[in-house]
Tab-separated table of C-alpha atoms in Angstrom:
chain	number	residue	atom	x	y	z
A	15	UNK	CA	22.792	8.194	49.386
A	16	UNK	CA	25.974	8.553	47.236
A	17	UNK	CA	26.891	4.945	48.150
A	18	UNK	CA	23.473	3.805	46.925
A	19	UNK	CA	24.031	5.580	43.593
A	20	UNK	CA	27.439	3.917	43.294
A	21	UNK	CA	25.852	0.530	44.082
A	22	UNK	CA	23.196	1.068	41.406
A	23	UNK	CA	25.963	1.776	38.862
A	24	UNK	CA	27.857	-1.345	39.994
A	25	UNK	CA	24.617	-3.328	39.658
A	26	UNK	CA	24.226	-2.134	36.067
A	27	UNK	CA	27.794	-3.309	35.356
A	28	UNK	CA	27.076	-6.697	36.957
A	29	UNK	CA	23.984	-6.992	34.756
A	30	UNK	CA	26.145	-6.166	31.726
A	31	UNK	CA	28.351	-9.259	32.180
A	32	UNK	CA	27.578	-11.451	29.113
A	33	UNK	CA	27.483	-14.809	30.896
A	34	UNK	CA	26.166	-16.714	27.871
A	35	UNK	CA	28.870	-15.422	25.547
A	36	UNK	CA	31.658	-16.082	28.047
A	37	UNK	CA	30.497	-19.670	28.632
A	38	UNK	CA	29.713	-20.448	24.979
A	39	UNK	CA	33.139	-19.209	23.868
A	40	UNK	CA	34.654	-21.849	26.161
A	41	UNK	CA	33.034	-24.318	23.736
A	42	UNK	CA	34.323	-22.387	20.736
A	43	UNK	CA	31.017	-20.865	19.667
A	44	UNK	CA	29.302	-17.491	19.786
A	45	UNK	CA	25.529	-17.558	20.448
A	46	UNK	CA	25.142	-14.277	18.573
A	47	UNK	CA	25.922	-16.205	15.370
A	48	UNK	CA	23.555	-19.143	16.017
A	49	UNK	CA	19.771	-19.504	16.040
A	50	UNK	CA	18.044	-16.318	17.182
A	51	UNK	CA	21.382	-14.608	17.920
A	52	UNK	CA	20.261	-13.990	21.504
A	53	UNK	CA	22.737	-14.263	24.396
A	54	UNK	CA	20.211	-15.873	26.762
A	55	UNK	CA	20.070	-19.458	28.009
A	56	UNK	CA	17.696	-20.838	25.367
A	57	UNK	CA	19.849	-19.762	22.430
A	58	UNK	CA	23.103	-20.558	24.248
A	59	UNK	CA	21.721	-24.082	24.695
A	60	UNK	CA	21.254	-24.281	20.911
A	61	UNK	CA	24.762	-22.928	20.316
A	62	UNK	CA	26.800	-24.709	22.990
A	63	UNK	CA	24.702	-27.513	24.458
A	64	UNK	CA	22.455	-28.176	27.425
A	65	UNK	CA	25.102	-27.875	30.168
A	66	UNK	CA	26.323	-24.467	28.994
A	67	UNK	CA	22.699	-23.357	28.538
A	68	UNK	CA	21.844	-24.326	32.128
A	69	UNK	CA	24.995	-22.611	33.415
A	70	UNK	CA	23.995	-19.477	31.480
A	71	UNK	CA	20.522	-19.579	33.022
A	72	UNK	CA	22.034	-19.899	36.516
A	73	UNK	CA	24.537	-17.094	35.846
A	74	UNK	CA	21.890	-14.715	34.514
A	75	UNK	CA	19.635	-15.443	37.503
A	76	UNK	CA	22.533	-14.815	39.896
A	77	UNK	CA	23.279	-11.491	38.162
A	78	UNK	CA	19.826	-10.289	39.193
A	79	UNK	CA	19.760	-11.985	42.583
A	80	UNK	CA	23.094	-11.033	44.162
A	81	UNK	CA	23.023	-7.199	43.897
A	82	UNK	CA	19.349	-7.098	44.941
A	83	UNK	CA	19.876	-9.506	47.837
A	84	UNK	CA	22.805	-7.431	49.092
A	85	UNK	CA	20.582	-4.331	49.260
A	86	UNK	CA	17.933	-6.329	51.121
A	87	UNK	CA	20.578	-7.674	53.504
A	88	UNK	CA	21.612	-4.125	54.353
A	89	UNK	CA	17.933	-3.201	54.883
A	90	UNK	CA	17.814	-0.527	52.218
A	91	UNK	CA	14.441	1.097	51.447
A	92	UNK	CA	12.254	-0.627	48.852
A	93	UNK	CA	12.934	2.162	46.332
A	94	UNK	CA	16.706	1.472	46.492
A	95	UNK	CA	16.167	-2.292	46.270
A	96	UNK	CA	13.895	-1.791	43.242
A	97	UNK	CA	16.372	0.621	41.613
A	98	UNK	CA	19.184	-1.893	42.136
A	99	UNK	CA	17.131	-4.679	40.568
A	100	UNK	CA	16.132	-2.460	37.662
A	101	UNK	CA	19.742	-1.375	37.061
A	102	UNK	CA	20.910	-4.989	36.930
A	103	UNK	CA	18.071	-5.897	34.570
A	104	UNK	CA	18.800	-2.904	32.301
A	105	UNK	CA	22.468	-3.910	32.310
A	106	UNK	CA	21.507	-7.302	30.891
A	107	UNK	CA	19.293	-5.760	28.200
A	108	UNK	CA	21.725	-2.990	27.259
A	109	UNK	CA	25.211	-4.157	28.339
A	110	UNK	CA	28.010	-1.644	28.073
A	111	UNK	CA	30.392	-4.524	27.232
A	112	UNK	CA	28.392	-5.503	24.106
A	113	UNK	CA	27.680	-2.060	22.640
A	114	UNK	CA	24.302	-2.069	24.435
A	115	UNK	CA	23.014	-5.147	22.540
A	116	UNK	CA	22.017	-7.681	25.189
A	117	UNK	CA	19.503	-10.348	26.042
A	118	UNK	CA	15.786	-10.361	26.724
A	119	UNK	CA	16.137	-10.206	30.496
A	120	UNK	CA	13.815	-12.945	31.748
A	121	UNK	CA	16.391	-14.883	33.782
A	122	UNK	CA	17.913	-11.720	35.264
A	123	UNK	CA	14.414	-10.520	36.218
A	124	UNK	CA	13.793	-13.906	37.863
A	125	UNK	CA	16.914	-13.357	39.958
A	126	UNK	CA	15.722	-9.922	41.070
A	127	UNK	CA	12.264	-11.261	41.930
A	128	UNK	CA	13.742	-14.273	43.710
A	129	UNK	CA	15.574	-11.893	46.035
A	130	UNK	CA	12.550	-9.692	46.812
A	131	UNK	CA	9.795	-12.331	46.912
A	132	UNK	CA	10.655	-16.028	46.595
A	133	UNK	CA	6.960	-16.928	46.930
A	134	UNK	CA	5.983	-14.736	43.959
A	135	UNK	CA	8.687	-16.398	41.875
A	136	UNK	CA	7.550	-19.858	42.991
A	137	UNK	CA	3.995	-19.089	41.850
A	138	UNK	CA	5.281	-17.872	38.482
A	139	UNK	CA	7.647	-20.820	38.031
A	140	UNK	CA	4.685	-23.184	38.461
A	141	UNK	CA	2.742	-21.183	35.836
A	142	UNK	CA	5.779	-21.110	33.511
A	143	UNK	CA	6.257	-24.879	33.780
A	144	UNK	CA	2.543	-25.483	33.136
A	145	UNK	CA	2.601	-23.283	30.009
A	146	UNK	CA	5.866	-24.879	28.824
A	147	UNK	CA	4.574	-28.435	29.277
A	148	UNK	CA	1.195	-27.647	27.698
A	149	UNK	CA	2.367	-25.623	24.650
A	150	UNK	CA	6.176	-26.196	24.638
A	151	UNK	CA	7.059	-22.541	23.986
A	152	UNK	CA	9.681	-21.052	26.329
A	153	UNK	CA	8.816	-17.566	25.107
A	154	UNK	CA	5.102	-18.012	25.855
A	155	UNK	CA	5.847	-19.261	29.369
A	156	UNK	CA	8.171	-16.317	29.948
A	157	UNK	CA	5.606	-13.810	28.697
A	158	UNK	CA	2.755	-15.274	30.752
A	159	UNK	CA	4.929	-15.253	33.885
A	160	UNK	CA	6.032	-11.682	33.164
A	161	UNK	CA	2.446	-10.514	32.707
A	162	UNK	CA	1.352	-12.121	35.982
A	163	UNK	CA	4.218	-10.864	38.172
A	164	UNK	CA	2.608	-7.512	39.127
A	165	UNK	CA	-0.541	-9.405	40.191
A	166	UNK	CA	1.548	-11.849	42.254
A	167	UNK	CA	3.276	-8.956	44.030
A	168	UNK	CA	-0.071	-7.270	44.633
A	169	UNK	CA	-1.697	-10.423	46.037
A	170	UNK	CA	1.328	-11.061	48.278
A	171	UNK	CA	1.145	-7.473	49.572
A	172	UNK	CA	4.626	-6.529	48.381
A	173	UNK	CA	5.739	-2.870	48.458
A	174	UNK	CA	4.360	-0.754	45.630
A	175	UNK	CA	7.944	-0.091	44.477
A	176	UNK	CA	8.236	-3.806	43.599
A	177	UNK	CA	4.910	-3.726	41.766
A	178	UNK	CA	6.083	-0.735	39.707
A	179	UNK	CA	9.416	-2.494	39.118
A	180	UNK	CA	7.603	-5.564	37.762
A	181	UNK	CA	5.490	-3.386	35.448
A	182	UNK	CA	8.558	-1.586	34.043
A	183	UNK	CA	10.470	-4.864	33.680
A	184	UNK	CA	7.416	-6.431	32.043
A	185	UNK	CA	7.175	-3.676	29.441
A	186	UNK	CA	10.847	-4.158	28.511
A	187	UNK	CA	10.488	-7.958	28.357
A	188	UNK	CA	7.471	-7.707	26.060
A	189	UNK	CA	9.311	-5.205	23.837
A	190	UNK	CA	12.356	-7.500	23.675
A	191	UNK	CA	10.060	-10.412	22.741
A	192	UNK	CA	8.374	-8.619	19.813
A	193	UNK	CA	9.749	-11.101	17.264
A	194	UNK	CA	8.733	-14.060	19.463
A	195	UNK	CA	5.206	-12.660	19.820
A	196	UNK	CA	4.935	-12.276	16.038
A	197	UNK	CA	6.167	-15.842	15.497
A	198	UNK	CA	3.743	-17.152	18.149
A	199	UNK	CA	0.851	-15.406	16.401
A	200	UNK	CA	2.018	-16.741	13.019
A	201	UNK	CA	2.529	-20.284	14.404
A	202	UNK	CA	6.250	-20.170	13.544
A	203	UNK	CA	7.848	-19.974	17.018
A	204	UNK	CA	10.362	-22.706	17.866
A	205	UNK	CA	9.107	-25.251	20.375
A	206	UNK	CA	11.260	-26.565	23.218
């Protein structure tokens, strides 16, 4: 058990790595000073271009995937896998390296979910793409996918720990998207 606690702490630190800032600074820009000021892929793309934005997306997904996949590889109980995924996700939202001011967590959550249930993520990616193509709002696609993840886990008969994880993650994602939700309701959200 002490090793699992250590791994959960390490997972938080992995989640805290500010991939978007590191990559954008290679292009001489800081995404915190551009657009929404967010360190996630969408704003990094605005700040540093499409390639850096895609690399940020991949890096943030890997932050969630790798620690969770390692716990699954070592056949840890679902509660430890879920705690690892949650710690990584929380690290992205509240990174120790950025004075606890991080991103919105969607890509890191995708990485966690990809490790525990690739089929659930596939279903949500299809929904996300549909919403994005129909309405052209990344935030709306992210929120719809987030809201549907607990149902996907339930339908796919995933452990209840993963369902609870997706509910907790969903609450944080919706809270982090408060401004986006307000702009969507006001018709002022940026389209892709």
